[in-house]
Tab-separated table of C-alpha atoms and ligand atoms in Angstrom:
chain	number	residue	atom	x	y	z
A	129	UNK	CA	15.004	-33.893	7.961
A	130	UNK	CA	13.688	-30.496	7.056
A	131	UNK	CA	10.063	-29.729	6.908
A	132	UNK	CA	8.089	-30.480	3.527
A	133	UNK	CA	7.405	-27.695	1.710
A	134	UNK	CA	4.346	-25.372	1.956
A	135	UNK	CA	2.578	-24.249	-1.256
A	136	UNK	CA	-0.712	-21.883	-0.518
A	137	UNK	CA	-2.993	-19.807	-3.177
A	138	UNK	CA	-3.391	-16.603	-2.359
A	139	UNK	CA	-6.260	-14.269	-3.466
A	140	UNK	CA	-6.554	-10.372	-2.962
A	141	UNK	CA	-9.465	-8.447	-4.399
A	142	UNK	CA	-9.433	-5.598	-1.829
A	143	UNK	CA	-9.413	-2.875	-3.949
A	144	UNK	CA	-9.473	-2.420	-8.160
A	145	UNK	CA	-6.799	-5.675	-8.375
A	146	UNK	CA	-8.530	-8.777	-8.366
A	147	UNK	CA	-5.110	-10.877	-8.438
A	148	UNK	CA	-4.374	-14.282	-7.266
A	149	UNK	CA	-0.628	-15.809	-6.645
A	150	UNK	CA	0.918	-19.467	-5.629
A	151	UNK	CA	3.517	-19.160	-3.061
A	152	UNK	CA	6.010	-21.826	-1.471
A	153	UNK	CA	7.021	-21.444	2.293
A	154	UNK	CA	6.214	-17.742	1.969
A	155	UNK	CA	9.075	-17.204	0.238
A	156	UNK	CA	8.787	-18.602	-3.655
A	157	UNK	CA	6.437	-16.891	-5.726
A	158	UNK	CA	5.790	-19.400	-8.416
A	159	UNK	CA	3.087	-17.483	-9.996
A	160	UNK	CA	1.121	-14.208	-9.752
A	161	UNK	CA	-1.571	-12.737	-11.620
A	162	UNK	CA	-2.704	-9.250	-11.202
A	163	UNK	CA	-5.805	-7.982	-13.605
A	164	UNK	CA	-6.110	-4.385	-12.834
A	165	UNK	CA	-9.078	-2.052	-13.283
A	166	UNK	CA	-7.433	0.854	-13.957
A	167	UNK	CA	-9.452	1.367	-17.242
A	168	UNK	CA	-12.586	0.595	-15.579
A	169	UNK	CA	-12.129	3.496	-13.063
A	170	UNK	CA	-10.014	5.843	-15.238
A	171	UNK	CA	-12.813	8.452	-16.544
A	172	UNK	CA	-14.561	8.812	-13.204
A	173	UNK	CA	-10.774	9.687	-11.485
A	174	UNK	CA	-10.699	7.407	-8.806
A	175	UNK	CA	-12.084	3.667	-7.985
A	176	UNK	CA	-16.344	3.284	-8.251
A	177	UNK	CA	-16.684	0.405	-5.599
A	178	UNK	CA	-19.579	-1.012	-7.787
A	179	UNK	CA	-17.674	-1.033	-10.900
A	180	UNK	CA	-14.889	-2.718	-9.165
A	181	UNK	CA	-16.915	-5.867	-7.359
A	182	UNK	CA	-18.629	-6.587	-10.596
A	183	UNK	CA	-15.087	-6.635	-12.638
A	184	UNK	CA	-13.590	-8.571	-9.509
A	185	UNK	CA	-17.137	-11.430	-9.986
A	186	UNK	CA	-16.304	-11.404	-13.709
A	187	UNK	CA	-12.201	-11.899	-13.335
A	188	UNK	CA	-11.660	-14.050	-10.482
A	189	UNK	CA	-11.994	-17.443	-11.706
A	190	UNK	CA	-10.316	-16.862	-14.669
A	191	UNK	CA	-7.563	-15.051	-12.386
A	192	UNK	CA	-7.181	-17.933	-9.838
A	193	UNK	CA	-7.137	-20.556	-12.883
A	194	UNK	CA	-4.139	-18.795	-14.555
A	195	UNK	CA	-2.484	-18.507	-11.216
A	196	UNK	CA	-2.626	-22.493	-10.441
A	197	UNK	CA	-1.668	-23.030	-14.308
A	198	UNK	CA	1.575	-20.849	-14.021
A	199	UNK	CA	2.384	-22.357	-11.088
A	200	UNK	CA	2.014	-25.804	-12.780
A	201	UNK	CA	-0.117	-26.942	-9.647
A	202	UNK	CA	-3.209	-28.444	-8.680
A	203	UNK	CA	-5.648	-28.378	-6.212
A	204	UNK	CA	-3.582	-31.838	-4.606
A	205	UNK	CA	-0.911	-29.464	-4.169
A	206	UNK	CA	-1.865	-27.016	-2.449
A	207	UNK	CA	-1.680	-26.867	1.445
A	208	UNK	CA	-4.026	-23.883	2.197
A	209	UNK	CA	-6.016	-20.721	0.879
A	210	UNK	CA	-5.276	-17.373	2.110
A	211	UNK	CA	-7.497	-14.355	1.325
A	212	UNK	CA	-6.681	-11.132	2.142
A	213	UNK	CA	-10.183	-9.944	4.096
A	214	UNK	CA	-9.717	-6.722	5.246
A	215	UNK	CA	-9.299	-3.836	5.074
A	216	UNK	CA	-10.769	-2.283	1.761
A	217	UNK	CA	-13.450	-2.183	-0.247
A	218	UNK	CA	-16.522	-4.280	1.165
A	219	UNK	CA	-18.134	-5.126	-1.955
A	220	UNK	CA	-14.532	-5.792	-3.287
A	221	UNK	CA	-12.942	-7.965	-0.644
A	222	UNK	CA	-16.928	-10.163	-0.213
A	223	UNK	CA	-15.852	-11.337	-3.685
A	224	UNK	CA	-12.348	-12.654	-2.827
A	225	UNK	CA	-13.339	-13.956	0.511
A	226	UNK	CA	-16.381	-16.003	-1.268
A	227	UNK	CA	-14.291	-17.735	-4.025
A	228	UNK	CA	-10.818	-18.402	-1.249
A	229	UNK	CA	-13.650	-19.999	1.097
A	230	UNK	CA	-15.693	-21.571	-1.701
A	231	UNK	CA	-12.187	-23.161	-2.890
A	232	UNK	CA	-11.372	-24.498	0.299
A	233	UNK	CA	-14.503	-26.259	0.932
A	234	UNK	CA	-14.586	-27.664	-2.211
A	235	UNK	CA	-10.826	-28.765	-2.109
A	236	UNK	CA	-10.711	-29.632	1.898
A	237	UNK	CA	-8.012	-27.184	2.326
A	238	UNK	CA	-7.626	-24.368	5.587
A	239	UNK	CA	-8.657	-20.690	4.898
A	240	UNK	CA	-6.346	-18.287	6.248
A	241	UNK	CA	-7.846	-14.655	6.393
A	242	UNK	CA	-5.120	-12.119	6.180
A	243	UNK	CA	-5.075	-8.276	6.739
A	244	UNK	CA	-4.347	-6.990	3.235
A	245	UNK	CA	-2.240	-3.777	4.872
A	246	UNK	CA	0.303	-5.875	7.078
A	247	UNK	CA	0.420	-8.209	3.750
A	248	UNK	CA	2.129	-4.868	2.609
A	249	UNK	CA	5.015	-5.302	4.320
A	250	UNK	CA	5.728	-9.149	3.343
A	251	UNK	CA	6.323	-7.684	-0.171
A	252	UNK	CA	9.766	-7.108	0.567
A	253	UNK	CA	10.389	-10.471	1.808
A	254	UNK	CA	9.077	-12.306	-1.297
A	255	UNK	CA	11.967	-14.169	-3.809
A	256	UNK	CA	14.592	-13.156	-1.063
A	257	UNK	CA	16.458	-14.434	2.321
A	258	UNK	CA	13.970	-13.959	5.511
A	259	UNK	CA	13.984	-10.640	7.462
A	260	UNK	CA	15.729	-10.239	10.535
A	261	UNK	CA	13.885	-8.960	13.469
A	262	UNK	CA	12.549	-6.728	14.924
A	263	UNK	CA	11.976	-4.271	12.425
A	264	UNK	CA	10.284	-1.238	11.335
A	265	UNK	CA	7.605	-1.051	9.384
A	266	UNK	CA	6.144	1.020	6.633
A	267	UNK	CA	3.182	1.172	4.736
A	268	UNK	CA	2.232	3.326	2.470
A	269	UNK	CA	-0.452	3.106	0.156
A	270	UNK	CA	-3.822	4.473	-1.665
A	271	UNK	CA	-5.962	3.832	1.566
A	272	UNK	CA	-2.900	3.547	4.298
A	273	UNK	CA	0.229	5.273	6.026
A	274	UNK	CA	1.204	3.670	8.962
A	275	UNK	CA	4.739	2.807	10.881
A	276	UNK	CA	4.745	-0.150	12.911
A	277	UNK	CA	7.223	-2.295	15.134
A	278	UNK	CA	7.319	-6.084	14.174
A	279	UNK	CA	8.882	-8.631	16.508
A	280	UNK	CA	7.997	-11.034	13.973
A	281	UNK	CA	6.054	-11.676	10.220
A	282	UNK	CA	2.826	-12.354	12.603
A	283	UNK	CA	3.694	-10.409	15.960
A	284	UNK	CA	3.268	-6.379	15.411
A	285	UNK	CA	2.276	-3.176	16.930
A	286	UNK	CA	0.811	-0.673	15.285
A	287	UNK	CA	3.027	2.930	16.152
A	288	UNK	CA	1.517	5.582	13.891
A	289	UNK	CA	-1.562	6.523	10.892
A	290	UNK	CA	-2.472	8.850	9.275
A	291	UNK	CA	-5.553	11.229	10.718
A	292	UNK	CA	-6.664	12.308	7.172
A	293	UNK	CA	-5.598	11.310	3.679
A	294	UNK	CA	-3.434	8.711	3.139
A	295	UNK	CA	-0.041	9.353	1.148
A	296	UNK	CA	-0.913	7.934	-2.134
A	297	UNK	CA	-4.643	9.338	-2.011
A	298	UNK	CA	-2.806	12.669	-1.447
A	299	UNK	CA	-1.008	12.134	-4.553
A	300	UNK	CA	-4.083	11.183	-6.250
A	301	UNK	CA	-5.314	14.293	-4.988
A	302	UNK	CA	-2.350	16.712	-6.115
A	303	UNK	CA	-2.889	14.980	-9.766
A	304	UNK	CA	-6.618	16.205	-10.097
A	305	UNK	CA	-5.854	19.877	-8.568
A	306	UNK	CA	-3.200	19.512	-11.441
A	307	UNK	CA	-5.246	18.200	-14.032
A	308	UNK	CA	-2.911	15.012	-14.662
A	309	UNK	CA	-5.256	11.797	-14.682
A	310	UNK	CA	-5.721	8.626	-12.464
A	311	UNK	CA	-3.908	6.753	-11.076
A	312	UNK	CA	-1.538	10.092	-10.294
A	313	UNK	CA	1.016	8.588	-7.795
A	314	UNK	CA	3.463	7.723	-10.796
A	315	UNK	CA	2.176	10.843	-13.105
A	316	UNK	CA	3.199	13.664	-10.138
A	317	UNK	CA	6.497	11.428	-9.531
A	318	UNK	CA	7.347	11.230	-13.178
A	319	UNK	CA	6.566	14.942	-13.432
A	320	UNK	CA	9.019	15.993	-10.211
A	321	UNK	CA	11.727	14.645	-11.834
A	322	UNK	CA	11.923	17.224	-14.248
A	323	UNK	CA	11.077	20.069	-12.124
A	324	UNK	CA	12.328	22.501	-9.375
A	325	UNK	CA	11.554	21.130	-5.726
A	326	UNK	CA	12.407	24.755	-4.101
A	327	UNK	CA	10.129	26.685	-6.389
A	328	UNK	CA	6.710	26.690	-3.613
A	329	UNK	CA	7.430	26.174	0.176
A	330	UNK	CA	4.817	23.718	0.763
A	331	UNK	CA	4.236	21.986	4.524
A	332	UNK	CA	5.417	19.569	5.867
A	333	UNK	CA	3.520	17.841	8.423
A	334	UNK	CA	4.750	17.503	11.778
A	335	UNK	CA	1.829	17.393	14.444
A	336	UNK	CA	2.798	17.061	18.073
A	337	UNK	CA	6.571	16.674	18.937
A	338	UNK	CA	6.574	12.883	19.596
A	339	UNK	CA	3.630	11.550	17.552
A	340	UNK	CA	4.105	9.464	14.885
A	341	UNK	CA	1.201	9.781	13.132
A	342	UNK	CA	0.723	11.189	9.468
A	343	UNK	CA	-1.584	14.071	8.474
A	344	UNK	CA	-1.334	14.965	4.761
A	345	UNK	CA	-4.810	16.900	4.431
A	346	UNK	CA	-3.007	20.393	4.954
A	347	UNK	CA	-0.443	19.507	2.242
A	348	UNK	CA	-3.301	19.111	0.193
A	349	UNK	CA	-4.810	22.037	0.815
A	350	UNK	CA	-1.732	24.044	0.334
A	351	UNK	CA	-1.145	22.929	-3.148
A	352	UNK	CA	-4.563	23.478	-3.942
A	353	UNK	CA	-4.633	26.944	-3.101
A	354	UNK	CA	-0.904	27.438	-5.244
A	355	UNK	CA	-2.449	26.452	-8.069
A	356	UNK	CA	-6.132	28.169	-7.964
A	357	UNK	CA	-5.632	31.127	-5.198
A	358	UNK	CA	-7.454	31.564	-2.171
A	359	UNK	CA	-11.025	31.279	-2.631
A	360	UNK	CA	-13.180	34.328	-3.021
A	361	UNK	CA	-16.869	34.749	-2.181
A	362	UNK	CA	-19.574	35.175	-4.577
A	363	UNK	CA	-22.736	35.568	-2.628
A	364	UNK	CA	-23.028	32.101	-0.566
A	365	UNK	CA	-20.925	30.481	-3.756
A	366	UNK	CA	-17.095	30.271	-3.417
A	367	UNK	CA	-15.082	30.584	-6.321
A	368	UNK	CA	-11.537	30.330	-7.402
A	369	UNK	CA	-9.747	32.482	-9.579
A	370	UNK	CA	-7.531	30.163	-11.564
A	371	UNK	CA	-7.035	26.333	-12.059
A	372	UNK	CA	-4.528	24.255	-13.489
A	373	UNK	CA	-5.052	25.263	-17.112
A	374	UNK	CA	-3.520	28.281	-16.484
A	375	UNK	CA	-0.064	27.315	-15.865
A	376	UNK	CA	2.622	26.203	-17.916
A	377	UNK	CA	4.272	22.462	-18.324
A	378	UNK	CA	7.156	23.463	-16.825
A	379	UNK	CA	4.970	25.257	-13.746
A	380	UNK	CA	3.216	22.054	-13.145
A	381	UNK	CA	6.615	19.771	-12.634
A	382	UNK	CA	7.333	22.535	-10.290
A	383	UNK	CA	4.261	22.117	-8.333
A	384	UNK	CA	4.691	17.986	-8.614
A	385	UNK	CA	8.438	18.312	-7.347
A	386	UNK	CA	7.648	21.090	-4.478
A	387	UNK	CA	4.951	18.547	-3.639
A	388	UNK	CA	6.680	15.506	-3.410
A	389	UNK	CA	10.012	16.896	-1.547
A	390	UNK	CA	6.594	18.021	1.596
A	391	UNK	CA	5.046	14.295	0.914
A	392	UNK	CA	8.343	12.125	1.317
A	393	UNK	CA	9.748	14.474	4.122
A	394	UNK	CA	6.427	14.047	5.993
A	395	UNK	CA	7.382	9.959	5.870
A	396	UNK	CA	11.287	10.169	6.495
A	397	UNK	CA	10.421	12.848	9.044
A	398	UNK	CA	8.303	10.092	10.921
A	399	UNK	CA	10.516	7.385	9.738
A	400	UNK	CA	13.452	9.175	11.735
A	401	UNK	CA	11.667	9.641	15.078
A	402	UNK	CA	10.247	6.128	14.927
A	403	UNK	CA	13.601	4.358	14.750
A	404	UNK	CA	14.596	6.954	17.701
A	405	UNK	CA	12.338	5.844	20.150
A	406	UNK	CA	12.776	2.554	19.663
A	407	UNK	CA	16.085	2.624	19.677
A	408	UNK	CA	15.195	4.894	22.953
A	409	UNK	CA	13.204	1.933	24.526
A	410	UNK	CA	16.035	-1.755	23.741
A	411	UNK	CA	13.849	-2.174	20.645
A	412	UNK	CA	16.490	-1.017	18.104
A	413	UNK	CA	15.476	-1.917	14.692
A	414	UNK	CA	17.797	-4.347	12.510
A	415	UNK	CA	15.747	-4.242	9.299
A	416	UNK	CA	13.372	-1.355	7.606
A	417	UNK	CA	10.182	-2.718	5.896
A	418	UNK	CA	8.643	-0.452	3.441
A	419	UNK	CA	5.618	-1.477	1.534
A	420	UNK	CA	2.335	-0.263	-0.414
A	421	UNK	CA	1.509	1.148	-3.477
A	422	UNK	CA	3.473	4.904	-2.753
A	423	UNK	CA	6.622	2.225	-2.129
A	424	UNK	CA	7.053	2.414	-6.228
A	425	UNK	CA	7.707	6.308	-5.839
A	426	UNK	CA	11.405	6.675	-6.935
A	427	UNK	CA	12.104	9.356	-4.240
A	428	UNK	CA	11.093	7.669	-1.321
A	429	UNK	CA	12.884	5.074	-2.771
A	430	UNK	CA	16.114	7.023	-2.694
A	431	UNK	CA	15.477	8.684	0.576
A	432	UNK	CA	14.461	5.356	2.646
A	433	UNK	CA	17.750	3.462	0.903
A	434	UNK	CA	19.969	5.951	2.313
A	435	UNK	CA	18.300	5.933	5.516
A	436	UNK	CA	18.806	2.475	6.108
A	437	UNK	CA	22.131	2.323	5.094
A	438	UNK	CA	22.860	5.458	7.041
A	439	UNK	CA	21.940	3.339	10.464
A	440	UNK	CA	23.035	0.032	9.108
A	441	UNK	CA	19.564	-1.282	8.535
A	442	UNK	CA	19.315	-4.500	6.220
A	443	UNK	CA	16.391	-2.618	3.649
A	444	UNK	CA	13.394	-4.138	2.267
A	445	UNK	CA	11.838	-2.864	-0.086
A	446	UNK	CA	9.240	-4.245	-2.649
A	447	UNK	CA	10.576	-5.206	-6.179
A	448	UNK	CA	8.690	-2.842	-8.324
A	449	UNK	CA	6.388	-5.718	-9.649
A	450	UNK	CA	5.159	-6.005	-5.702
A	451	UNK	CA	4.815	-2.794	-4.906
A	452	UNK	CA	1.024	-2.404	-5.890
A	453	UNK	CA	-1.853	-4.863	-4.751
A	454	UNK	CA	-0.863	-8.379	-5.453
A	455	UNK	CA	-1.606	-12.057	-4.083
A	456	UNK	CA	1.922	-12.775	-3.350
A	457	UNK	CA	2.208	-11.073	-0.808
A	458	UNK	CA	-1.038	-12.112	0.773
A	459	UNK	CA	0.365	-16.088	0.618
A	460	UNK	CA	3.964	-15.255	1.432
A	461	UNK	CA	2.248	-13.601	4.980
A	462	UNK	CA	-0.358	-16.370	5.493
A	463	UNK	CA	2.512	-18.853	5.110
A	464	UNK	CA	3.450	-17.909	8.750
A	465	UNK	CA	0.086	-17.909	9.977
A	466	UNK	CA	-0.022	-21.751	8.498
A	467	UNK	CA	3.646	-22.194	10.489
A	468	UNK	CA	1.836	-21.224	13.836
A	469	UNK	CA	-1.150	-22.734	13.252
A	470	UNK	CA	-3.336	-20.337	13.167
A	471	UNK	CA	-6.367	-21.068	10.609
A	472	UNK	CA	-9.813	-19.282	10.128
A	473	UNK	CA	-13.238	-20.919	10.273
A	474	UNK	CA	-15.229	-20.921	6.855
A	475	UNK	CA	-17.200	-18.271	8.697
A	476	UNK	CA	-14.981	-15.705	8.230
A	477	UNK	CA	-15.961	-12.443	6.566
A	478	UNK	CA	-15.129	-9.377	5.158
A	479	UNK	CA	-14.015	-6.307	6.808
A	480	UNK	CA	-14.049	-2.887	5.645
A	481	UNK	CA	-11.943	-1.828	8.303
A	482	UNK	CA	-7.784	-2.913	9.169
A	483	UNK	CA	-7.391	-5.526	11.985
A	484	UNK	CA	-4.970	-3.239	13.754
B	127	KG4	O1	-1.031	-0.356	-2.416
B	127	KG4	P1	-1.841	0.135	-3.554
B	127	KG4	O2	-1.748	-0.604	-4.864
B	127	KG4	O3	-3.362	0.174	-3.198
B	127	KG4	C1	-3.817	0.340	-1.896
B	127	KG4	O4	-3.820	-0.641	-1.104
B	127	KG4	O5	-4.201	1.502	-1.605
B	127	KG4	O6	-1.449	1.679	-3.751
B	127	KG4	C2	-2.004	2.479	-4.776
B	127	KG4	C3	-1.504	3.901	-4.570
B	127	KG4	C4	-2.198	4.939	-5.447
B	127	KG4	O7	-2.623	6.017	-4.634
B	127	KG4	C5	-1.103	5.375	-6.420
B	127	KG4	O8	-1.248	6.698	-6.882
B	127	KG4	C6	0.136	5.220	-5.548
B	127	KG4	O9	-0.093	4.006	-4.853
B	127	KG4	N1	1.384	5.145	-6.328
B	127	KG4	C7	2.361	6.073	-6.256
B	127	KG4	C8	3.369	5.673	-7.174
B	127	KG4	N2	2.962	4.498	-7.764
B	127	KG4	C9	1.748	4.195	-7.226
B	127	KG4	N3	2.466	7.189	-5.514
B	127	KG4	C10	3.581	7.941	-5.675
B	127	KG4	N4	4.578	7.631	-6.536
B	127	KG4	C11	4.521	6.520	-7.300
B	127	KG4	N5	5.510	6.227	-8.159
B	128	ZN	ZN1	-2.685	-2.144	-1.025
C-alpha cells in the first residue's frame, strides 16, 4: 500500500515576502501566496527591516488564510507547519516563526523550522519528478551565493560563499551606481540584453586557484569607478567627477551587459571547478540545482542550461514563479524533514544567521 499523503503549510517571511504555500509530499504545490513589499521599500532603494516586519504583522494572516483557501484545505488536513527560520531578517523571520508556531499549537500539528537558503534549492524540485542524487548545488540570491554538495534533500555540505556581497545585492548595487531603481536584478538584466558585453573589461573574480568561494565586492567597485572616475581629493572630502547622468541610454546597457558577462562568469567559473573536484573525489554530480532570487536572470539561465547539458547533468532550475522568496519551497523541503522525522520543539526561534 503506498504511504498516505503528506499535506504541510508552509510560511516564509524572511525577507520583504511575507508568503505562505500548501504543499503535498513536497512535491504538489496546491497553493502559494506571495505579497511582496516591493512598494514599501522602493523609494528608500533597498529593504528597511522595520518597514518590512510591520507589513509582514499586517499581511500574514490574511496571507496564510488565502493559502489554506486555494488549497481548498483545512486545518484537519494538514499534517505539519514548516517555517522557514533562518537566515534573514530578524524582525522579519520573528513574525513568521510566531504565527507557524502559534498555528501549530492551536491546531496540534509539528513545527518544522527550515533554513530559508537550502529551501532555495527545493525550488527546482517543486511540480516535477524527484532529483537524483548527489547533486550540486546553487544558490544565488539577494543575501546568498553559495555551491554546495547534496547527498540528499536533507543531507548537504556547504563547498563555497561569498566573502563580500552577494550576487543579487551586487546587482542591486550596479543598478544604483547606474541610477536604475530597486529591485535592479531584472532592470540591469533587461538592460544587457540590448547592449554590448565587450564594451568595459570588467573582473572577474577568481580568488585562490582551488577555492570556491565568491567575492563580488571588486566587481562592484570596478563598475563604480567606469561610470564616475576615480575619486579625487578635495581637502579631507572625496569627490567624483561624473555619475550616471552623464551617460547615454545606450552607454548604460553597455555598462549592464559588461557587468553581467563579469557577474555570471564569476558563478559558471565556480560552477566549473566545483563539479571538477567532485568529480575528482567519486562524488560526481548527476543533477545541478540552481536556486535564489539571481536564478530568474536569463543569462545565467542560458549559461547553467548548457552547462548541464554539456556534462549530462539532469538541470533544475526554478520555474520563474519560484525563483524569488516563496512558501513552496519552504514546505516542499520540510516535507523530507517530516519523512525522517525530524520535528522542532515550539521553542524554536529565529535566526539571523544560515544554519550552515
Ligand atoms: O531569493 P530572493 O528573492 O531574496 C533573497 O533571499 O535574497 O532574491 C532577490 C534578489 C535581488 O537581489 C534581485 O535583484 C535579484 O534577486 N534578481 C535578479 C533577477 N531577478 C531577481 N538578479 C539578476 N537578474 C534577474 N533577472
Ligand atoms: Zn531568498
Amino acid at each position: 500500500m503506498s504511504d498516505p499523503p503528506v499535506t504541510i503549510l508552509g510560511v516564509e517571511s524572511s525577507c520583504d515576502e511575507t508568503a505562505a504555500a500548501v504543499v503535498r509530499n513536497g512535491r504538489a504545490t496546491l497553493s502559494n501566496i506571495i505579497a511582496t513589499q516591493t512598494e514599501l521599500h522602493e523609494e528608500y532603494g533597498g529593504v528597511v527591516p522595520e518597514i518590512a516586519s510591520r507589513a509582514h504583522i499586517e499581511r500574514i494572516l490574511p496571507v496564510i488564510d488565502r493559502a489554506m483557501k486555494d488549497a481548498q484545505v483545512g486545518p484537519d488536513d494538514l499534517d505539519a507547519i514548516a517555517v522557514g527560520h533562518r537566515p534573514g531578517l530578524i524582525g522579519s523571520l520573528l513574525v513568521g516563526v510566531a504565527a507557524a508556531k502559534t498555528l501549530a499549537w492551536a491546531w496540534g500539528k509539528p513545527l518544522i523550522g527550515v533554513d530559508h537558503v537550502i529551501a532555495h534549492l527545493h525550488s527546482g524540485s517543486l511540480d516535477a519528478e524527484p532529483p537524483e542524487f548527489p547533486a550540486l548545488g546553487l544558490v544565488v540570491s539577494g543575501g546568498h551565493t553559495n555551491l554546495f554538495v547534496m547527498r540528499s534533500p536533507i543531507d548537504i555540505d556547504a563547498l563555497g560563499r561569498t566573502i563580500d556581497d552577494a550576487i543579487g545585492e551586487a546587482y542591486d548595487k550596479a543598478a544604483t551606481i547606474l541610477g536604475l531603481g530597486f529591485p535592479g536584478g531584472p532592470i540591469v538584466d533587461e538592460r544587457a540584453a540590448r547592449g554590448d558585453e565587450t564594451a568595459h573589461e570588467l573582473p572577474i573574480s577568481t580568488l585562490d586557484r582551488d577555492s570556491l568561494d565568491f567575492s563580488f565586492s571588486g566587481l562592484k567597485t570596478a563598475l563604480l569607478y567606469t561610470v564616475r572616475g576615480t575619486p579625487k581629493k578635495r581637502g579631507k572630502e572625496s569627490y567624483y567627477e561624473r555619475d550616471h547622468s552623464d551617460l547615454s541610454a545606450a552607454e548604460i546597457d553597455d555598462l549592464c551587459a559588461s557587468f553581467q558577462r563579469a557577474a555570471v562568469g564569476a558563478i559558471m567559473l565556480k560552477l566549473r571547478r566545483a563539479f571538477e573536484q567532485l568529480s575528482e573525489r567519486d562524488e560526481a554530480p548527476r543533477t545541478l540545482i540552481v536556486g535564489g532570487g539571481v536564478s530568474a536572470n536569463s543569462r545565467l539561465r542560458a549559461e547553467v542550461t548548457a552547462f548541464a547539458s554539456e556534462r549530462g547533468l539532469d538541470l533544475r532550475l526554478p520555474s520563474m514563479a519560484h525563483c524569488l522568496d516563496n512558501a513552496a519551497m519552504i514546505a516542499g523541503l520540510a516535507f523530507h524533514f517530516y519523512k525522517a522525522g525530524r520535528f522542532d520543539e515550539l521553542s524554536l526561534t529565529a535566526s539571523a544567521s544560515a544554519s550552515f
